[in-house]
Short mmCIF file of C-alpha atoms in Angstrom, two decimals:
data_model
loop_
_atom_site.label_atom_id
_atom_site.label_comp_id
_atom_site.label_asym_id
_atom_site.label_seq_id
_atom_site.Cartn_x
_atom_site.Cartn_y
_atom_site.Cartn_z
CA UNK A 234 23.75 -5.97 -10.22
CA UNK A 235 22.60 -8.18 -7.46
CA UNK A 236 21.49 -6.05 -4.40
CA UNK A 237 20.87 -6.72 -0.61
CA UNK A 238 17.60 -5.47 0.34
CA UNK A 239 16.26 -5.31 3.92
CA UNK A 240 12.40 -5.61 4.02
CA UNK A 241 10.56 -4.19 7.03
CA UNK A 242 7.05 -5.72 6.83
CA UNK A 243 8.12 -8.53 4.78
CA UNK A 244 5.46 -10.98 6.15
CA UNK A 245 2.85 -8.76 4.98
CA UNK A 246 0.32 -8.89 1.98
CA UNK A 247 2.53 -6.34 0.10
CA UNK A 248 5.89 -7.33 1.61
CA UNK A 249 5.76 -11.02 0.24
CA UNK A 250 5.06 -9.96 -3.20
CA UNK A 251 8.25 -7.53 -2.81
CA UNK A 252 10.37 -10.26 -1.52
CA UNK A 253 9.21 -12.62 -4.36
CA UNK A 254 9.77 -9.91 -6.97
CA UNK A 255 13.40 -9.14 -5.50
CA UNK A 256 14.27 -12.97 -5.81
CA UNK A 257 12.92 -12.97 -9.26
CA UNK A 258 15.13 -10.16 -10.29
CA UNK A 259 18.16 -11.71 -8.65
CA UNK A 260 18.34 -9.95 -5.35
CA UNK A 261 18.72 -10.93 -1.90
CA UNK A 262 15.77 -9.86 0.35
CA UNK A 263 16.48 -9.88 3.90
CA UNK A 264 13.38 -9.84 6.15
CA UNK A 265 13.35 -7.93 9.58
CA UNK A 266 11.61 -10.28 12.23
CA UNK A 267 10.67 -10.99 15.78
CA UNK A 268 12.15 -13.96 15.78
CA UNK A 269 15.56 -15.45 13.72
CA UNK A 270 13.90 -18.46 11.68
CA UNK A 271 13.90 -17.98 7.99
CA UNK A 272 10.59 -16.68 6.50
CA UNK A 273 9.54 -18.39 3.23
CA UNK A 274 13.09 -19.53 2.71
CA UNK A 275 14.40 -15.89 2.95
CA UNK A 276 17.23 -14.50 5.30
CA UNK A 277 15.96 -12.77 8.51
CA UNK A 278 17.49 -10.20 10.71
CA UNK A 279 15.69 -9.63 14.14
CA UNK A 280 14.45 -6.07 15.47
CA UNK A 281 16.30 -6.68 18.48
CA UNK A 282 19.58 -7.18 16.38
CA UNK A 283 19.02 -4.02 14.42
CA UNK A 284 17.95 -2.08 17.66
CA UNK A 285 21.55 -3.34 19.02
CA UNK A 286 23.82 -3.42 16.14
CA UNK A 287 22.46 -1.39 13.40
CA UNK A 288 21.55 -2.34 10.17
CA UNK A 289 23.46 -5.07 8.17
CA UNK A 290 25.05 -3.80 5.07
CA UNK A 291 22.76 -3.39 2.23
CA UNK A 292 21.60 -1.28 -0.78
CA UNK A 293 18.29 -0.50 0.19
CA UNK A 294 15.61 -0.57 3.01
CA UNK A 295 11.92 -0.93 2.20
CA UNK A 296 9.44 -0.48 5.12
CA UNK A 297 5.90 -1.59 4.39
CA UNK A 298 4.94 -2.14 8.26
CA UNK A 299 1.71 -1.00 9.84
CA UNK A 300 -1.27 -2.38 11.73
CA UNK A 301 -4.44 -2.97 9.60
CA UNK A 302 -6.31 0.50 9.58
CA UNK A 303 -9.69 -0.70 8.92
CA UNK A 304 -10.31 -3.62 11.10
CA UNK A 305 -10.69 -2.33 14.84
CA UNK A 306 -12.37 1.15 15.66
CA UNK A 307 -10.37 4.21 15.80
CA UNK A 308 -10.04 4.67 19.57
CA UNK A 309 -7.36 6.99 21.25
CA UNK A 310 -5.14 3.96 21.95
CA UNK A 311 -5.89 2.20 18.63
CA UNK A 312 -4.66 5.62 16.85
CA UNK A 313 -1.34 5.32 18.75
CA UNK A 314 -0.77 1.90 17.79
CA UNK A 315 -1.62 2.78 14.02
CA UNK A 316 0.98 5.58 14.26
CA UNK A 317 3.63 3.93 16.13
CA UNK A 318 3.57 0.64 13.87
CA UNK A 319 4.28 3.30 10.92
CA UNK A 320 5.92 6.11 12.38
CA UNK A 321 8.09 4.88 15.32
CA UNK A 322 9.32 1.85 13.17
CA UNK A 323 10.11 4.52 10.52
CA UNK A 324 12.12 6.85 12.86
CA UNK A 325 14.00 3.69 14.19
CA UNK A 326 15.02 2.94 10.53
CA UNK A 327 15.92 6.34 9.72
CA UNK A 328 18.14 6.51 12.75
CA UNK A 329 20.02 3.41 11.98
CA UNK A 330 20.59 4.28 8.12
CA UNK A 331 21.61 7.99 9.34
CA UNK A 332 24.24 6.11 11.64
CA UNK A 333 25.32 3.43 9.29
CA UNK A 334 29.08 3.52 8.29
CA UNK A 335 27.73 2.29 4.42
CA UNK A 336 24.64 4.01 3.67
CA UNK A 337 22.02 2.15 1.57
CA UNK A 338 21.62 3.82 -1.93
CA UNK A 339 17.80 4.28 -1.03
CA UNK A 340 14.80 4.07 1.47
CA UNK A 341 11.71 3.20 0.20
CA UNK A 342 8.33 3.28 2.23
CA UNK A 343 4.84 2.57 2.08
CA UNK A 344 2.41 5.59 2.20
CA UNK A 345 -1.32 5.53 0.91
CA UNK A 346 -4.08 7.53 -1.19
CA UNK A 347 -5.42 9.26 1.68
CA UNK A 348 -2.69 11.57 1.82
CA UNK A 349 -5.09 13.72 -0.40
CA UNK A 350 -8.38 15.59 0.42
CA UNK A 351 -11.32 13.87 -1.17
CA UNK A 352 -13.38 15.60 -4.04
CA UNK A 353 -9.98 17.31 -5.46
CA UNK A 354 -8.78 17.16 -9.07
CA UNK A 355 -6.76 13.80 -9.76
CA UNK A 356 -3.66 14.83 -7.95
CA UNK A 357 -0.36 13.47 -9.32
CA UNK A 358 3.19 13.35 -7.67
CA UNK A 359 3.68 16.87 -7.95
CA UNK A 360 0.63 18.00 -6.26
CA UNK A 361 1.03 19.18 -2.58
CA UNK A 362 -1.58 21.59 -2.44
CA UNK A 363 -4.38 19.23 -1.49
CA UNK A 364 -2.88 17.38 1.12
CA UNK A 365 -5.02 16.01 4.06
CA UNK A 366 -3.71 17.75 7.39
CA UNK A 367 -7.35 17.25 9.14
CA UNK A 368 -8.64 13.90 9.26
CA UNK A 369 -6.89 11.11 11.28
CA UNK A 370 -5.86 9.10 8.18
CA UNK A 371 -4.64 11.95 6.55
CA UNK A 372 -2.56 13.31 9.48
CA UNK A 373 -1.20 9.65 9.97
CA UNK A 374 -0.09 9.72 6.30
CA UNK A 375 1.69 13.04 6.79
CA UNK A 376 3.57 11.92 9.84
CA UNK A 377 4.63 8.77 8.29
CA UNK A 378 5.89 10.42 5.30
CA UNK A 379 7.72 13.14 7.43
CA UNK A 380 9.20 10.33 9.66
CA UNK A 381 11.27 9.33 6.46
CA UNK A 382 12.58 12.81 5.34
CA UNK A 383 15.83 12.85 7.73
CA UNK A 384 17.56 10.57 5.41
CA UNK A 385 17.84 12.73 2.81
CA UNK A 386 20.34 14.21 5.19
CA UNK A 387 22.68 11.47 4.33
CA UNK A 388 21.83 11.67 0.51
CA UNK A 389 20.20 8.36 0.51
CA UNK A 390 17.32 8.66 -1.80
CA UNK A 391 13.83 8.43 -0.61
CA UNK A 392 10.86 7.13 -2.20
CA UNK A 393 7.23 7.16 -0.64
CA UNK A 394 5.07 4.79 -2.49
CA UNK A 395 1.45 5.85 -2.03
CA UNK A 396 -0.92 2.72 -2.26
CA UNK A 397 -4.28 2.76 -2.97
CA UNK A 398 -6.77 -0.50 -2.44
CA UNK A 399 -4.64 -3.38 -2.91
CA UNK A 400 -6.48 -6.26 -4.67
CA UNK A 401 -5.00 -9.51 -3.50
CA UNK A 402 -6.46 -13.24 -3.59
CA UNK A 403 -5.19 -14.08 -0.12
CA UNK A 404 -6.29 -11.15 2.14
CA UNK A 405 -7.58 -7.39 2.29
CA UNK A 406 -11.23 -6.54 0.95
CA UNK A 407 -11.22 -8.60 -2.41
CA UNK A 408 -12.13 -12.03 -1.08
CA UNK A 409 -15.40 -11.13 1.02
CA UNK A 410 -16.36 -8.70 -1.96
CA UNK A 411 -15.72 -11.72 -4.34
CA UNK A 412 -17.61 -14.52 -2.26
CA UNK A 413 -20.77 -11.81 -2.07
CA UNK A 414 -20.62 -11.28 -5.75
CA UNK A 415 -20.49 -15.03 -6.40
CA UNK A 416 -23.66 -15.57 -4.74
CA UNK A 417 -25.22 -12.52 -6.56
CA UNK A 418 -25.14 -10.40 -3.30
CA UNK A 419 -22.44 -7.85 -4.38
CA UNK A 420 -22.93 -4.35 -2.95
CA UNK A 421 -22.43 -0.74 -3.60
CA UNK A 422 -21.02 1.40 -0.65
CA UNK A 423 -22.48 4.79 -0.48
CA UNK A 424 -23.56 6.74 -3.81
CA UNK A 425 -20.81 4.27 -5.96
CA UNK A 426 -19.98 7.26 -7.68
CA UNK A 427 -16.82 7.53 -5.61
CA UNK A 428 -13.43 6.77 -7.51
CA UNK A 429 -12.14 3.05 -6.78
CA UNK A 430 -8.35 3.75 -7.19
CA UNK A 431 -6.68 0.29 -6.84
CA UNK A 432 -3.69 -1.71 -7.79
CA UNK A 433 -3.01 -5.74 -8.20
CA UNK A 434 -1.00 -7.24 -5.64
CA UNK A 435 1.61 -8.32 -8.13
CA UNK A 436 2.03 -4.72 -9.51
CA UNK A 437 2.08 -3.43 -5.94
CA UNK A 438 5.25 -5.69 -5.26
CA UNK A 439 6.74 -4.85 -8.65
CA UNK A 440 6.49 -1.21 -8.03
CA UNK A 441 8.34 -1.35 -4.53
CA UNK A 442 11.33 -3.15 -6.35
CA UNK A 443 11.17 -0.56 -9.43
CA UNK A 444 11.60 2.14 -6.91
CA UNK A 445 14.71 0.33 -5.58
CA UNK A 446 16.52 -0.25 -9.06
CA UNK A 447 15.43 2.55 -10.84
CA UNK A 448 17.52 5.48 -9.24
CA UNK A 449 15.47 8.31 -11.24
CA UNK A 450 12.68 7.76 -8.99
CA UNK A 451 12.47 9.97 -5.68
CA UNK A 452 9.95 11.74 -3.61
CA UNK A 453 6.37 10.71 -4.08
CA UNK A 454 5.30 7.66 -6.35
CA UNK A 455 1.57 6.81 -6.96
CA UNK A 456 1.10 2.94 -7.10
CA UNK A 457 -2.10 3.55 -9.11
CA UNK A 458 -3.51 1.76 -12.01
CA UNK A 459 -4.26 4.23 -14.83
CA UNK A 460 -7.89 2.96 -15.26
CA UNK A 461 -9.73 4.25 -12.49
CA UNK A 462 -13.70 3.03 -12.31
CA UNK A 463 -16.10 4.13 -9.68
CA UNK A 464 -17.15 2.01 -6.80
CA UNK A 465 -20.15 0.94 -8.68
CA UNK A 466 -18.41 0.07 -12.26
CA UNK A 467 -15.86 -2.13 -9.82
CA UNK A 468 -18.70 -3.82 -8.43
CA UNK A 469 -20.39 -4.69 -11.75
CA UNK A 470 -16.95 -5.90 -13.20
CA UNK A 471 -16.98 -8.38 -10.23
CA UNK A 472 -20.50 -9.66 -10.72
CA UNK A 473 -19.99 -9.89 -14.44
CA UNK A 474 -16.90 -12.06 -13.67
CA UNK A 475 -18.94 -14.61 -12.18
CA UNK A 476 -21.82 -14.28 -14.57
CA UNK A 477 -24.34 -12.18 -12.27
CA UNK A 478 -26.29 -9.07 -12.79
CA UNK A 479 -25.32 -5.74 -11.60
CA UNK A 480 -25.50 -5.47 -7.53
CA UNK A 481 -28.65 -4.24 -6.69
CA UNK A 482 -27.59 -3.87 -2.91
CA UNK A 483 -26.73 -0.59 -1.88
CA UNK A 484 -25.21 0.01 1.72
CA UNK A 485 -26.21 3.73 2.59
CA UNK A 486 -23.57 6.30 3.73
CA UNK A 487 -25.42 6.66 6.98
CA UNK A 488 -25.42 2.97 7.50
CA UNK A 489 -21.53 2.77 6.88
CA UNK A 490 -20.74 5.95 9.01
CA UNK A 491 -22.86 4.32 12.23
CA UNK A 492 -20.99 1.27 11.64
CA UNK A 493 -17.45 2.26 10.96
CA UNK A 494 -17.38 6.08 12.59
CA UNK A 495 -14.20 7.71 11.14
CA UNK A 496 -12.67 4.71 9.18
CA UNK A 497 -16.06 5.33 7.07
CA UNK A 498 -14.06 8.01 5.22
CA UNK A 499 -11.74 5.04 3.73
CA UNK A 500 -14.83 3.56 1.79
CA UNK A 501 -16.96 6.61 1.20
CA UNK A 502 -14.37 9.46 0.10
CA UNK A 503 -13.77 10.58 -3.33
CA UNK A 504 -9.90 10.19 -3.35
CA UNK A 505 -8.62 10.72 -6.99
CA UNK A 506 -5.21 10.04 -7.74
CA UNK A 507 -3.15 9.52 -10.75
CA UNK A 508 0.66 8.47 -11.44
CA UNK A 509 2.46 10.54 -14.04
CA UNK A 510 6.02 8.81 -12.83
CA UNK A 511 4.96 5.45 -13.69
CA UNK A 512 3.30 6.27 -16.92
CA UNK A 513 6.74 8.11 -17.85
CA UNK A 514 8.56 4.77 -17.12
CA UNK A 515 5.93 2.63 -18.98
CA UNK A 516 5.13 0.54 -16.38
CA UNK A 517 2.41 -1.58 -17.71
CA UNK A 518 -0.83 -2.65 -15.83
CA UNK A 519 -3.65 -4.97 -16.59
CA UNK A 520 -7.14 -3.67 -17.03
CA UNK A 521 -9.42 -3.97 -14.14
CA UNK A 522 -11.30 -6.56 -15.62
CA UNK A 523 -8.31 -8.80 -16.33
CA UNK A 524 -7.11 -8.10 -12.81
CA UNK A 525 -10.33 -9.53 -11.29
CA UNK A 526 -10.35 -12.19 -13.38
CA UNK A 527 -6.70 -13.27 -12.44
CA UNK A 528 -7.70 -12.68 -8.86
CA UNK A 529 -10.83 -14.98 -8.98
CA UNK A 530 -8.65 -17.68 -10.46
CA UNK A 531 -6.48 -17.45 -7.62
CA UNK A 532 -8.75 -16.96 -4.58
CA UNK A 533 -9.88 -19.98 -2.74
CA UNK A 534 -13.40 -18.59 -1.38
CA UNK A 535 -13.93 -21.34 1.02
#
């Protein structure tokens, strides 16, 4: 059946993919925006409207907002912005969901793989013992997920889609990596032995829509492709796609830590995750090689 789905963060990299997939599957996406102008042909509702009048009638709410976590140093003020853009927005949506006369069936939020401590066994959705409650990125994800919990009091189904690196032809880390590899300047960060958990941008959007449509999915959902190469193996795949030799440039851990400070963990830590829920639902993924080839075809480097 056709559903009305409100998308917070519908202008972002993953949000755009979600809206396109919703439309393709016959649903109506309504994007939350600061202005009331349509976005890419999709209806909008403004944040001011929601604060004043509550949520429009809908079947699901998807939350994929959040300021870029890597592009600026983690000063105390920046940490507040990163928390607010995720946690405070989630709390606002939870409050409006719980006060709605007609509750949506589901609330689906983005989360991330830094939920877990690095260097632990592959963690699936059932694992809770290896949660990271010490680093800033771990605390950020913990607070974000906890902020969504009160919808359960209203019997609203809640899903936390934990995202790894999203490989995209339009944004994120893939484009600069591809540009370097094209000219034989691909690099390996740190030891290169850390796991490179990833998902193609199309699959990321599809997984959120699956979480809306499949009422059996509840709680954490790991949006991770089943074939997980190391950082070195992924750099080799990218170089090979351009007919280049294996990357010979290695950026040592010390240099990355000096340049990025606390943020360096997101590049150097060996996060290890797997998804049992998507495996059980027969969700199909491309191999890393096919994903890279597809992205290269669709990436404008200059």
